[in-house]
XYZ file of C-alpha atoms in Angstrom:
456
model
C 112.821 -93.714 -42.838
C 114.520 -96.853 -41.534
C 117.200 -98.718 -43.460
C 115.702 -101.837 -44.997
C 112.215 -100.327 -45.203
C 110.179 -100.116 -48.389
C 109.980 -96.551 -49.723
C 106.640 -95.598 -51.249
C 107.606 -92.247 -52.775
C 110.741 -90.190 -53.481
C 110.671 -86.433 -54.064
C 113.532 -84.362 -55.477
C 114.129 -81.092 -57.262
C 116.534 -82.965 -59.568
C 115.237 -86.214 -61.054
C 116.801 -87.449 -64.281
C 113.918 -88.288 -66.615
C 115.172 -89.213 -70.065
C 117.755 -86.563 -70.910
C 116.240 -83.917 -68.639
C 116.763 -83.010 -64.994
C 113.539 -81.758 -63.448
C 111.535 -81.803 -60.199
C 109.467 -84.952 -59.731
C 107.827 -87.312 -57.301
C 108.399 -91.003 -57.990
C 105.671 -93.324 -56.658
C 106.734 -96.904 -55.939
C 104.436 -99.932 -55.705
C 105.470 -103.581 -55.208
C 109.121 -102.672 -55.787
C 108.410 -101.105 -59.184
C 108.145 -97.508 -60.337
C 104.382 -96.961 -60.416
C 103.999 -93.324 -61.452
C 106.166 -90.230 -61.912
C 104.600 -86.824 -61.180
C 106.238 -83.647 -62.442
C 104.106 -81.632 -59.999
C 106.101 -82.082 -56.796
C 103.346 -80.502 -54.698
C 101.022 -83.382 -55.613
C 99.323 -84.909 -52.581
C 100.424 -88.535 -52.217
C 98.763 -90.816 -49.640
C 102.018 -92.167 -48.169
C 105.253 -91.163 -46.482
C 107.609 -89.404 -48.909
C 111.394 -89.629 -48.871
C 112.235 -86.005 -49.656
C 115.858 -85.684 -50.797
C 115.710 -81.928 -51.546
C 117.969 -81.202 -54.536
C 119.999 -84.435 -54.529
C 120.035 -86.031 -57.977
C 117.822 -89.098 -58.379
C 118.593 -91.413 -61.285
C 118.573 -95.141 -62.153
C 120.968 -97.220 -60.079
C 124.251 -98.291 -61.661
C 124.307 -101.717 -63.345
C 127.894 -102.997 -63.123
C 128.082 -105.878 -65.582
C 131.719 -106.804 -64.852
C 132.416 -107.835 -61.249
C 134.590 -110.663 -59.907
C 133.057 -111.751 -56.597
C 135.277 -114.897 -56.278
C 132.894 -116.876 -54.046
C 133.010 -119.847 -53.548
C 136.639 -120.883 -53.386
C 138.509 -117.587 -53.119
C 136.336 -115.832 -50.563
C 139.466 -114.417 -48.895
C 139.752 -112.259 -52.056
C 136.107 -111.129 -52.065
C 132.656 -112.514 -51.282
C 129.025 -111.697 -52.010
C 128.448 -110.023 -48.623
C 131.347 -107.568 -48.904
C 131.158 -107.011 -52.672
C 127.459 -106.185 -52.692
C 127.733 -103.886 -49.666
C 130.468 -101.989 -51.511
C 128.204 -101.896 -54.553
C 125.313 -100.440 -52.537
C 127.603 -97.770 -51.064
C 128.535 -96.765 -54.614
C 124.986 -96.465 -55.964
C 125.297 -99.793 -57.802
C 121.948 -101.600 -57.610
C 122.785 -104.602 -59.829
C 126.017 -106.500 -60.401
C 126.733 -109.315 -62.848
C 129.237 -111.789 -61.434
C 132.039 -113.119 -63.641
C 132.470 -116.920 -63.978
C 136.058 -116.860 -62.662
C 137.937 -116.475 -60.100
C 135.662 -118.610 -57.978
C 136.417 -122.283 -57.414
C 134.695 -123.962 -59.113
C 134.197 -121.551 -62.016
C 130.717 -121.123 -63.518
C 131.392 -123.446 -66.463
C 128.949 -126.297 -65.758
C 125.374 -126.483 -64.559
C 126.511 -128.124 -61.315
C 129.053 -125.380 -60.678
C 126.372 -122.739 -61.315
C 124.154 -124.365 -58.686
C 127.103 -124.236 -56.250
C 127.549 -120.535 -57.004
C 123.829 -119.810 -56.477
C 123.839 -121.665 -53.183
C 126.814 -119.606 -51.950
C 125.208 -116.318 -53.027
C 121.805 -116.984 -51.453
C 121.102 -114.689 -48.515
C 124.347 -112.701 -48.890
C 123.565 -110.038 -51.523
C 122.739 -106.429 -50.608
C 122.000 -105.600 -54.273
C 120.500 -107.635 -57.099
C 122.959 -110.076 -58.652
C 123.032 -111.839 -62.019
C 125.645 -114.258 -63.319
C 127.795 -114.866 -66.386
C 128.701 -118.398 -67.413
C 132.090 -119.342 -68.842
C 133.362 -120.930 -72.059
C 136.441 -123.121 -71.629
C 137.849 -125.932 -73.792
C 135.409 -128.847 -74.039
C 132.392 -127.401 -72.191
C 130.282 -126.468 -75.231
C 127.518 -128.951 -74.283
C 127.121 -127.158 -70.939
C 126.201 -123.860 -72.588
C 122.547 -124.572 -73.434
C 121.802 -125.995 -69.938
C 123.449 -122.929 -68.377
C 121.310 -120.676 -70.576
C 118.171 -122.547 -69.532
C 119.231 -122.148 -65.889
C 119.432 -118.349 -66.244
C 122.979 -117.133 -66.878
C 123.118 -113.778 -68.667
C 125.655 -114.978 -71.253
C 129.205 -116.309 -71.379
C 132.813 -115.156 -71.007
C 135.973 -116.608 -72.506
C 139.689 -115.792 -72.613
C 141.902 -115.744 -75.677
C 145.007 -115.738 -73.445
C 145.891 -117.325 -70.082
C 143.255 -116.187 -67.592
C 145.590 -116.095 -64.606
C 143.909 -119.107 -62.932
C 144.402 -122.738 -63.959
C 140.754 -123.781 -63.551
C 139.598 -121.369 -66.298
C 141.788 -122.194 -69.339
C 141.714 -120.052 -72.462
C 140.037 -121.228 -75.653
C 141.384 -122.104 -79.096
C 139.767 -121.235 -82.434
C 138.311 -124.751 -82.466
C 136.678 -124.202 -79.045
C 135.261 -120.882 -80.219
C 133.643 -122.428 -83.289
C 132.041 -125.125 -81.119
C 130.734 -122.509 -78.659
C 129.452 -120.218 -81.419
C 127.463 -123.076 -82.921
C 125.773 -123.646 -79.553
C 124.962 -119.937 -79.149
C 123.622 -119.311 -82.670
C 119.987 -118.222 -82.630
C 119.753 -118.064 -78.837
C 120.058 -114.300 -78.268
C 122.838 -115.005 -75.755
C 126.123 -113.108 -75.788
C 129.783 -114.194 -75.728
C 132.186 -111.905 -73.858
C 135.867 -111.901 -74.807
C 138.957 -111.078 -72.811
C 140.551 -109.851 -76.020
C 144.293 -110.279 -75.754
C 146.303 -112.796 -77.776
C 149.893 -113.892 -77.430
C 151.879 -112.493 -80.358
C 155.403 -113.228 -81.517
C 157.682 -110.652 -79.951
C 160.540 -109.412 -82.132
C 162.933 -109.573 -79.176
C 162.875 -110.606 -75.563
C 161.959 -107.641 -73.377
C 164.185 -107.302 -70.348
C 163.858 -104.605 -67.769
C 163.469 -103.732 -64.137
C 160.341 -105.576 -62.874
C 159.646 -102.745 -60.421
C 159.201 -100.282 -63.293
C 155.687 -100.131 -64.724
C 157.132 -99.540 -68.210
C 158.633 -103.053 -68.136
C 155.208 -104.605 -67.576
C 153.564 -102.325 -70.149
C 156.026 -103.418 -72.843
C 155.097 -107.035 -72.137
C 151.404 -106.409 -73.073
C 151.571 -104.230 -76.218
C 148.516 -102.873 -78.066
C 148.967 -105.434 -80.834
C 147.852 -108.195 -78.432
C 144.433 -106.546 -78.191
C 144.291 -105.679 -81.882
C 144.969 -109.259 -83.015
C 142.482 -110.711 -80.532
C 139.798 -108.272 -81.640
C 140.510 -109.125 -85.274
C 139.602 -112.735 -84.405
C 136.463 -111.658 -82.534
C 135.184 -109.464 -85.370
C 135.644 -112.263 -87.904
C 133.755 -114.762 -85.709
C 131.013 -112.253 -84.950
C 130.417 -111.583 -88.652
C 130.545 -115.274 -89.558
C 128.194 -116.630 -86.880
C 126.065 -113.511 -86.180
C 126.216 -114.311 -82.460
C 126.198 -111.301 -80.130
C 129.806 -110.619 -79.090
C 131.216 -108.206 -76.535
C 134.759 -106.970 -75.916
C 135.411 -106.620 -72.189
C 137.748 -103.999 -70.687
C 139.155 -102.405 -73.851
C 142.372 -100.651 -72.833
C 143.861 -99.764 -76.228
C 142.382 -97.299 -78.689
C 144.190 -98.957 -81.593
C 141.553 -101.661 -82.321
C 138.667 -99.142 -82.444
C 138.816 -98.896 -86.259
C 138.494 -102.679 -86.519
C 135.470 -102.604 -84.209
C 133.794 -99.799 -86.169
C 134.393 -101.552 -89.498
C 132.906 -104.794 -88.186
C 129.824 -103.025 -86.864
C 129.323 -101.244 -90.179
C 129.548 -104.640 -91.882
C 126.736 -105.933 -89.638
C 128.512 -107.534 -86.680
C 126.356 -107.539 -83.496
C 129.351 -106.352 -81.484
C 129.570 -104.179 -78.359
C 132.550 -102.966 -76.348
C 133.233 -101.706 -72.834
C 136.074 -99.914 -71.141
C 136.745 -99.474 -67.437
C 137.155 -96.739 -64.875
C 140.872 -97.438 -64.473
C 141.633 -96.954 -68.174
C 139.733 -93.660 -68.116
C 141.246 -92.396 -64.844
C 144.807 -93.705 -64.535
C 147.804 -93.124 -66.837
C 150.954 -95.209 -67.316
C 153.146 -92.110 -66.971
C 151.927 -91.534 -63.400
C 152.369 -95.042 -61.975
C 155.200 -95.054 -59.406
C 157.915 -97.707 -59.311
C 156.835 -100.765 -57.340
C 153.175 -99.638 -57.076
C 151.761 -103.021 -58.058
C 148.243 -102.067 -56.915
C 148.047 -100.443 -60.384
C 148.605 -103.737 -62.245
C 145.772 -105.083 -64.382
C 145.443 -106.935 -67.686
C 145.199 -105.484 -70.282
C 147.455 -102.782 -68.821
C 146.808 -99.127 -68.095
C 148.297 -97.280 -71.083
C 149.497 -93.745 -71.722
C 147.627 -90.443 -71.489
C 147.344 -89.976 -75.280
C 145.644 -93.385 -75.538
C 143.350 -92.434 -72.638
C 142.146 -89.313 -74.447
C 141.341 -91.455 -77.497
C 139.197 -93.712 -75.291
C 137.306 -90.669 -74.005
C 136.767 -89.460 -77.582
C 135.480 -92.897 -78.577
C 133.049 -92.861 -75.635
C 131.743 -89.457 -76.685
C 131.352 -90.605 -80.299
C 129.466 -93.756 -79.278
C 132.197 -96.144 -80.427
C 132.542 -97.523 -76.876
C 129.184 -98.570 -75.450
C 129.634 -98.733 -71.688
C 131.929 -98.307 -68.683
C 132.305 -100.932 -65.931
C 134.492 -101.526 -62.888
C 136.068 -104.910 -63.714
C 136.346 -105.163 -59.934
C 139.030 -107.851 -59.599
C 140.365 -107.933 -56.038
C 142.822 -110.259 -54.325
C 144.531 -110.577 -50.962
C 147.285 -107.949 -50.464
C 150.110 -110.524 -50.460
C 149.348 -111.455 -54.082
C 150.186 -107.910 -55.155
C 153.844 -108.498 -54.141
C 154.103 -104.962 -52.771
C 157.099 -105.766 -50.605
C 159.089 -106.602 -53.759
C 157.246 -104.195 -56.035
C 157.420 -106.751 -58.832
C 154.957 -105.935 -61.632
C 155.765 -109.152 -63.490
C 154.811 -111.408 -60.556
C 151.928 -109.451 -58.981
C 148.281 -110.446 -59.462
C 146.629 -108.294 -62.105
C 143.365 -106.738 -60.970
C 141.986 -103.461 -59.628
C 139.349 -102.957 -56.927
C 136.908 -100.159 -57.694
C 133.333 -101.471 -57.405
C 132.323 -98.875 -54.806
C 133.759 -95.875 -56.632
C 132.709 -96.266 -60.275
C 130.132 -93.475 -60.298
C 132.354 -90.743 -58.783
C 135.420 -91.979 -60.717
C 133.554 -91.638 -63.981
C 131.829 -88.356 -63.128
C 135.011 -86.685 -61.831
C 136.596 -87.019 -65.283
C 133.519 -87.072 -67.528
C 132.009 -83.856 -66.163
C 135.194 -81.996 -67.126
C 134.880 -83.326 -70.679
C 131.335 -82.134 -71.308
C 129.479 -85.348 -70.481
C 125.991 -84.936 -69.016
C 124.161 -86.920 -66.332
C 122.143 -88.586 -69.100
C 125.440 -89.917 -70.490
C 126.226 -91.417 -67.078
C 122.955 -93.363 -67.120
C 123.467 -94.481 -70.728
C 127.040 -95.695 -70.170
C 126.840 -97.050 -66.596
C 123.227 -98.249 -66.361
C 121.160 -98.587 -69.525
C 123.715 -100.134 -71.886
C 125.128 -102.462 -69.230
C 121.579 -103.644 -68.436
C 121.002 -104.250 -72.142
C 124.225 -106.269 -72.460
C 123.164 -108.569 -69.641
C 119.560 -108.810 -70.902
C 118.160 -106.981 -67.885
C 116.955 -103.939 -69.821
C 113.284 -104.899 -69.404
C 113.593 -104.212 -65.657
C 116.850 -102.347 -64.903
C 118.642 -99.174 -65.992
C 115.666 -96.922 -66.648
C 113.589 -94.529 -64.588
C 110.109 -95.192 -65.972
C 106.850 -96.839 -64.843
C 107.083 -100.628 -64.828
C 110.825 -100.734 -64.159
C 112.355 -101.845 -60.860
C 112.597 -98.949 -58.397
C 116.404 -99.111 -58.361
C 117.570 -95.606 -57.533
C 120.817 -93.870 -56.685
C 120.426 -90.599 -54.800
C 123.633 -88.577 -54.981
C 125.269 -85.177 -54.975
C 127.323 -84.699 -58.161
C 128.868 -81.450 -56.891
C 130.179 -82.671 -53.533
C 133.754 -83.974 -53.240
C 135.302 -86.583 -50.953
C 138.597 -88.396 -50.459
C 138.919 -92.185 -50.683
C 140.145 -93.371 -47.278
C 140.710 -96.937 -46.170
C 138.069 -96.708 -43.424
C 135.382 -95.857 -45.962
C 136.118 -98.784 -48.303
C 133.579 -101.606 -47.999
C 134.978 -104.308 -50.271
C 136.938 -107.012 -48.416
C 140.549 -106.094 -49.255
C 141.201 -102.370 -49.115
C 144.211 -102.195 -51.452
C 143.332 -99.980 -54.413
C 145.239 -97.494 -56.592
C 142.568 -94.915 -55.744
C 143.457 -94.586 -52.059
C 143.893 -90.887 -51.222
C 142.256 -89.693 -54.430
C 139.753 -86.830 -54.219
C 136.633 -87.426 -56.290
C 133.526 -85.488 -57.232
C 130.142 -87.098 -56.563
C 128.908 -88.446 -53.225
C 126.333 -91.237 -53.031
C 123.770 -90.355 -50.359
C 121.362 -93.300 -50.609
C 120.640 -96.400 -52.667
C 117.273 -98.074 -53.246
C 116.948 -101.601 -54.624
C 113.413 -102.385 -55.799
C 112.177 -99.586 -53.551
C 114.029 -100.828 -50.458
C 116.424 -98.451 -48.717
C 119.612 -100.536 -48.623
C 122.183 -97.778 -48.003
C 122.090 -94.246 -46.596
C 124.885 -91.911 -45.484
C 127.449 -94.608 -44.638
C 124.981 -97.082 -43.117
C 123.501 -100.300 -44.534
C 120.259 -102.184 -44.075
C 120.681 -104.834 -41.366
C 120.039 -107.813 -43.664
C 120.828 -108.392 -47.359
C 117.773 -107.610 -49.511
C 119.176 -108.270 -52.979
C 117.711 -110.893 -55.297
C 119.510 -113.428 -57.473
C 118.486 -112.636 -61.042
C 117.975 -115.479 -63.504
C 117.593 -114.382 -67.099
C 115.013 -116.413 -69.052
C 116.509 -117.754 -72.302
C 115.238 -116.353 -75.568
C 113.656 -118.953 -77.782
C 115.585 -119.963 -80.877
C 114.888 -117.719 -83.824
C 114.134 -119.634 -87.018
């Protein structure tokens, strides 16, 4: 079967249907799952892609990806980012409103973004808008135009064109979002008064870690929970790194806050204790914390207190990582991992008793729901898009620079051995990736999310 061709049927001994792995034949029609037969000997009147005992499950929906185009395409672009996504079994990404120039904070800027993305996406791509000071009257037009929701920062974002919001800005934005069904995403760190100036060797990771203590997340999340309860607007905490605010989150949910929370592959995989001096490829904000904190995040995932896991793929050019000086205080904060989310998660999760159904829930279904794509993505059932990842969860591989498909290859995962090899990726029934090769032309769609009508 040729790359880029439409697949009419997929047969496997291991198809994840609901919580069960069982043999099945999936029939595909017009890019959608048409029927699923549990009798794999059923006679189907078309060519069948037989993948033997490779696991077939819904493609990954990565709802936190910084593509950076237009404006910072030297960091990443739609062509390279979405190829990397396809190689990792990711069938849908949702692009963050920064670090592109201009950011997705006005209707005009959104049109610029769409124009840049057209014809460059190997997987389906949706878009977040942004909330910055003074743009509250842009939010409704952006919703009407099809953004999935909005993102804001409670601390400096790292780029001047996306300033962080004040409490006043948040109240104005919340009033615009009330009754719309849209969602506001928070980078939940706040500057707090330090008891003393922290000095230290900037090449030591511990120096950077002390500069972003847990209390910065806790105080930001306290603000978010109060706003969420007051306005009853859907709110979402992005990239939770600290386990300390989890009690606040649980209390707010029990009180009726429509609040969700994600963590990332780097917080679940990497530990502060193991970061070498000067290894600035490990820098991200909020920071990677200690191993005891990491185990608490895993426990919270298992208990359902954290809803989803994403990449927060945030690449840059290698020079911005200041590797030659090894300076954690000056280096750009962001980790590249879009291609490796599935094996990163499975390598650790499988050792902690997680099942394949948990992978779909945390990496596909809940992320699709967050971005209001759950009527078409993240589920293997008739009527849903035929977005499939075909992979071998037992096979291992090593991350090598030559096999990395995002634009800049610098990543803290280089040389790591992982469990779980993606064999093929289907987007709406089209074979976009197979065994290291891609379809010749991008086949992904730009996804515009219709706004929900105001609820009276």
